[in-house]
CSV table of C-alpha atoms in Angstrom, one decimal:
chain,number,residue,atom,x,y,z
A,238,UNK,CA,20.1,11.9,-0.7
A,239,UNK,CA,19.2,9.3,1.4
A,240,UNK,CA,18.3,5.6,0.4
A,241,UNK,CA,15.7,3.4,0.8
A,242,UNK,CA,15.3,-0.2,0.9
A,243,UNK,CA,14.1,-1.9,-2.6
A,244,UNK,CA,10.3,-2.3,-1.1
A,245,UNK,CA,10.5,1.2,-0.5
A,246,UNK,CA,11.2,2.1,-3.8
A,247,UNK,CA,9.0,0.4,-5.0
A,248,UNK,CA,6.2,2.2,-3.4
A,249,UNK,CA,8.3,5.6,-3.9
A,250,UNK,CA,7.7,5.1,-7.9
A,251,UNK,CA,4.0,3.3,-7.8
A,252,UNK,CA,3.1,7.6,-6.7
A,253,UNK,CA,2.3,9.7,-10.0
A,254,UNK,CA,4.8,13.3,-10.3
A,255,UNK,CA,2.8,15.4,-11.6
A,256,UNK,CA,0.3,14.3,-8.2
A,257,UNK,CA,2.1,14.4,-5.7
A,258,UNK,CA,3.4,18.4,-7.1
A,259,UNK,CA,0.5,19.2,-7.1
A,260,UNK,CA,-0.7,17.7,-3.2
A,261,UNK,CA,1.4,16.2,-0.7
A,262,UNK,CA,2.5,13.0,0.6
A,263,UNK,CA,0.9,11.6,3.7
A,264,UNK,CA,3.3,8.3,5.1
A,265,UNK,CA,1.6,6.7,7.3
A,266,UNK,CA,3.2,4.7,10.1
A,267,UNK,CA,6.4,6.1,9.2
A,268,UNK,CA,8.9,6.1,12.5
A,269,UNK,CA,12.3,8.1,10.8
A,270,UNK,CA,10.5,9.6,7.9
A,271,UNK,CA,13.0,8.3,5.7
A,272,UNK,CA,9.9,8.4,3.1
A,273,UNK,CA,9.1,11.3,3.4
A,274,UNK,CA,12.5,12.8,3.2
A,275,UNK,CA,13.3,10.7,0.2
A,276,UNK,CA,9.9,12.7,-1.4
A,277,UNK,CA,11.5,16.3,-0.4
A,278,UNK,CA,14.5,15.3,-1.7
A,279,UNK,CA,13.7,14.4,-4.8
A,280,UNK,CA,11.4,17.5,-5.0
A,281,UNK,CA,8.7,15.1,-6.6
A,282,UNK,CA,6.2,17.1,-3.9
A,283,UNK,CA,5.7,20.5,-2.2
A,284,UNK,CA,4.6,19.3,1.2
A,285,UNK,CA,5.0,15.7,3.4
A,286,UNK,CA,3.3,14.5,6.3
A,287,UNK,CA,4.4,11.4,8.3
A,288,UNK,CA,2.4,9.8,10.8
A,289,UNK,CA,3.0,7.9,13.4
A,290,UNK,CA,0.4,5.5,16.8
A,291,UNK,CA,3.6,6.0,18.9
A,292,UNK,CA,5.2,8.8,20.7
A,293,UNK,CA,8.5,7.6,19.9
A,294,UNK,CA,8.9,7.3,16.2
A,295,UNK,CA,6.7,10.0,15.8
A,296,UNK,CA,8.6,11.5,17.4
A,297,UNK,CA,11.7,10.8,15.9
A,298,UNK,CA,10.2,11.2,12.3
A,299,UNK,CA,10.6,14.7,13.4
A,300,UNK,CA,13.6,15.0,14.2
A,301,UNK,CA,14.5,13.3,11.4
A,302,UNK,CA,12.0,15.6,9.2
A,303,UNK,CA,14.2,18.7,11.1
A,304,UNK,CA,17.5,17.8,10.6
A,305,UNK,CA,17.4,16.8,7.0
A,306,UNK,CA,16.0,20.3,6.1
A,307,UNK,CA,12.5,20.2,5.5
A,308,UNK,CA,11.3,21.8,8.8
A,309,UNK,CA,9.0,23.7,6.8
A,310,UNK,CA,8.1,21.6,4.0
A,311,UNK,CA,6.6,19.2,6.5
A,312,UNK,CA,4.9,18.2,9.6
A,313,UNK,CA,4.1,15.5,12.0
A,314,UNK,CA,0.7,13.7,13.7
A,315,UNK,CA,1.2,11.0,16.4
A,316,UNK,CA,-2.5,10.3,15.7
A,317,UNK,CA,-3.5,6.7,14.5
A,318,UNK,CA,-3.3,6.5,10.8
A,319,UNK,CA,-4.6,10.2,9.2
A,320,UNK,CA,-7.0,10.4,12.0
A,321,UNK,CA,-7.2,14.6,12.6
A,322,UNK,CA,-5.3,15.0,9.5
A,323,UNK,CA,-7.2,17.3,6.6
A,324,UNK,CA,-7.0,15.5,4.0
A,325,UNK,CA,-6.8,17.8,0.9
A,326,UNK,CA,-7.1,17.2,-2.9
A,327,UNK,CA,-5.0,15.6,-5.2
A,328,UNK,CA,-3.2,14.1,-2.1
A,329,UNK,CA,-1.4,10.3,-1.7
A,330,UNK,CA,-1.6,8.8,1.2
A,331,UNK,CA,1.4,6.4,1.6
A,332,UNK,CA,0.4,3.2,4.2
A,333,UNK,CA,3.4,0.7,3.7
A,334,UNK,CA,4.0,-1.9,6.1
A,335,UNK,CA,1.0,-2.6,7.9
A,336,UNK,CA,-0.9,-5.9,8.6
A,337,UNK,CA,-3.8,-5.7,5.9
A,338,UNK,CA,-6.5,-5.3,9.0
A,339,UNK,CA,-4.8,-2.1,9.7
A,340,UNK,CA,-4.6,-1.0,6.1
A,341,UNK,CA,-8.4,-2.1,6.4
A,342,UNK,CA,-9.0,-0.3,9.0
A,343,UNK,CA,-7.4,3.3,7.9
A,344,UNK,CA,-9.3,2.9,4.8
A,345,UNK,CA,-12.4,2.7,6.6
A,346,UNK,CA,-11.7,5.4,8.5
A,347,UNK,CA,-11.1,7.7,5.1
A,348,UNK,CA,-14.3,5.7,3.6
A,349,UNK,CA,-16.4,7.7,6.6
A,350,UNK,CA,-14.4,11.4,6.8
A,351,UNK,CA,-13.4,12.2,3.9
A,352,UNK,CA,-15.7,13.7,1.0
A,353,UNK,CA,-16.4,11.5,-1.8
A,354,UNK,CA,-15.6,14.5,-4.2
A,355,UNK,CA,-11.9,14.8,-1.7
A,356,UNK,CA,-11.7,11.0,-2.3
A,357,UNK,CA,-12.0,10.7,-5.4
A,358,UNK,CA,-9.0,12.8,-6.3
A,359,UNK,CA,-6.8,11.0,-2.9
A,360,UNK,CA,-4.9,8.0,-4.9
A,361,UNK,CA,-3.8,5.6,-2.0
A,362,UNK,CA,-0.1,3.5,-2.5
A,363,UNK,CA,-0.9,0.6,0.2
A,364,UNK,CA,1.7,-2.2,0.7
A,365,UNK,CA,-0.2,-4.6,3.0
A,366,UNK,CA,1.9,-7.3,5.2
A,367,UNK,CA,0.0,-10.0,5.0
A,368,UNK,CA,-3.8,-10.4,4.6
A,369,UNK,CA,-4.2,-9.4,0.8
A,370,UNK,CA,-7.3,-11.7,-0.1
A,371,UNK,CA,-9.3,-9.0,2.8
A,372,UNK,CA,-7.8,-5.9,1.5
A,373,UNK,CA,-8.5,-6.9,-2.5
A,374,UNK,CA,-12.1,-7.7,-1.8
A,375,UNK,CA,-12.2,-4.9,0.7
A,376,UNK,CA,-11.6,-2.9,-2.0
A,377,UNK,CA,-13.3,-4.3,-4.2
A,378,UNK,CA,-16.7,-4.6,-2.1
A,379,UNK,CA,-16.0,-0.8,-1.6
A,380,UNK,CA,-15.7,0.6,-5.1
A,381,UNK,CA,-11.6,1.1,-4.7
A,382,UNK,CA,-10.4,1.0,-8.2
A,383,UNK,CA,-7.3,-1.2,-8.8
A,384,UNK,CA,-4.9,1.4,-10.5
A,385,UNK,CA,-2.0,-0.9,-10.0
A,386,UNK,CA,-0.3,-3.6,-8.7
A,387,UNK,CA,3.4,-4.0,-8.6
A,388,UNK,CA,5.2,-6.8,-7.1
A,389,UNK,CA,9.1,-6.0,-5.0
A,390,UNK,CA,11.6,-8.6,-3.4
A,391,UNK,CA,13.1,-7.8,-0.8
A,392,UNK,CA,15.5,-8.6,1.5
A,393,UNK,CA,14.3,-13.0,0.9
A,394,UNK,CA,10.3,-11.7,1.1
A,395,UNK,CA,8.5,-10.7,-1.6
A,396,UNK,CA,5.5,-7.3,-1.2
A,397,UNK,CA,3.2,-6.6,-3.6
A,398,UNK,CA,2.1,-3.0,-4.1
A,399,UNK,CA,-1.4,-1.8,-4.6
A,400,UNK,CA,-1.9,1.7,-5.8
A,401,UNK,CA,-5.8,2.5,-5.4
A,402,UNK,CA,-8.2,5.3,-6.3
A,403,UNK,CA,-11.8,5.3,-4.9
A,404,UNK,CA,-14.2,5.7,-7.7
A,405,UNK,CA,-17.5,3.9,-6.0
A,406,UNK,CA,-18.1,1.3,-7.9
A,407,UNK,CA,-17.8,-2.2,-6.5
A,408,UNK,CA,-16.7,-5.2,-8.8
A,409,UNK,CA,-16.4,-7.8,-8.3
A,410,UNK,CA,-12.6,-10.2,-8.5
A,411,UNK,CA,-12.5,-14.2,-9.0
A,412,UNK,CA,-11.8,-16.6,-6.5
A,413,UNK,CA,-7.8,-15.9,-8.3
A,414,UNK,CA,-8.4,-13.1,-8.5
A,415,UNK,CA,-8.7,-12.7,-4.8
A,416,UNK,CA,-5.8,-14.2,-3.8
A,417,UNK,CA,-3.5,-13.5,-6.6
A,418,UNK,CA,-4.2,-10.6,-7.5
A,419,UNK,CA,-6.1,-8.8,-10.4
A,420,UNK,CA,-3.7,-6.8,-12.5
A,421,UNK,CA,-0.8,-9.6,-11.5
A,422,UNK,CA,-2.6,-12.7,-12.8
A,423,UNK,CA,-2.1,-10.7,-16.1
A,424,UNK,CA,1.5,-10.2,-15.6
A,425,UNK,CA,4.3,-12.5,-17.1
A,426,UNK,CA,7.6,-10.3,-15.6
A,427,UNK,CA,9.8,-12.6,-13.9
A,428,UNK,CA,9.6,-11.4,-10.9
A,429,UNK,CA,6.1,-11.3,-11.3
A,430,UNK,CA,6.3,-15.4,-12.3
A,431,UNK,CA,8.6,-16.1,-9.4
A,432,UNK,CA,6.0,-14.0,-7.1
A,433,UNK,CA,3.9,-16.6,-8.2
A,434,UNK,CA,5.8,-19.4,-8.6
A,435,UNK,CA,6.3,-18.9,-5.5
A,436,UNK,CA,2.4,-18.6,-3.8
A,437,UNK,CA,1.4,-22.1,-5.6
A,438,UNK,CA,4.0,-23.5,-3.2
A,439,UNK,CA,2.6,-22.0,-0.1
A,440,UNK,CA,-1.4,-21.7,-0.9
A,441,UNK,CA,-1.0,-25.8,-2.3
A,442,UNK,CA,-0.2,-26.7,1.2
A,443,UNK,CA,-2.9,-24.2,3.0
A,444,UNK,CA,-5.8,-25.2,-0.2
A,445,UNK,CA,-6.0,-28.7,3.0
A,446,UNK,CA,-7.6,-27.2,5.2
A,447,UNK,CA,-9.0,-23.7,3.1
A,448,UNK,CA,-12.1,-25.3,0.5
A,449,UNK,CA,-12.2,-21.8,-1.1
A,450,UNK,CA,-8.5,-22.1,-1.4
A,451,UNK,CA,-8.9,-25.5,-2.9
A,452,UNK,CA,-10.7,-24.7,-6.0
A,453,UNK,CA,-8.3,-22.0,-7.4
A,454,UNK,CA,-5.8,-24.6,-6.4
A,455,UNK,CA,-7.6,-27.2,-8.4
A,456,UNK,CA,-8.2,-25.0,-11.5
A,457,UNK,CA,-4.7,-24.2,-11.7
A,458,UNK,CA,-4.1,-27.7,-12.3
A,459,UNK,CA,-2.1,-28.1,-8.8
A,460,UNK,CA,-4.5,-30.2,-6.9
A,461,UNK,CA,-6.1,-33.5,-7.6
């Protein structure tokens, strides 16, 4: 049995296990297929797909799945994001550890290539490495409902995991929600509060050259 680092374990815990039992887990940018193998070892899905844009990481994923004994329960695509992957009802698509712009590109492709009636049944579990503000605005503008936001702390870094579903109904976000997380603003657990304190320190410095962020900091009482 393999172990996942705290960041990926948080991603795993965000999966709807009832949905994955009736669908597939698709791990985008999988490298060694650790996440896919973990899902299969824990029997939360009958089938896992791993994708990677580069040939060698895709081959590593393929070999790892075979060595773990899941050749019949998995497949690997050497592809960009989910291109060439036929998305089915109740699939769960995991996009973790990528930049925000890459995640936006993959989800834009999903919008353009997946039938709306199928897309509406798919869960997206995303964990951007950066540009969370851009990702949140994309989600709200394109009609992806934010089901949950969860903070993870791994190797002295904070990460935000977002669980989203397509509804086609766009909505407005306040500037504070764009930077701090619409759902995270309503959470008061110790880890989320520590994350927001960390953001306060980062954003106070960044707001010196960003008028929009400056107004957010001013409303939070952190700058004059």
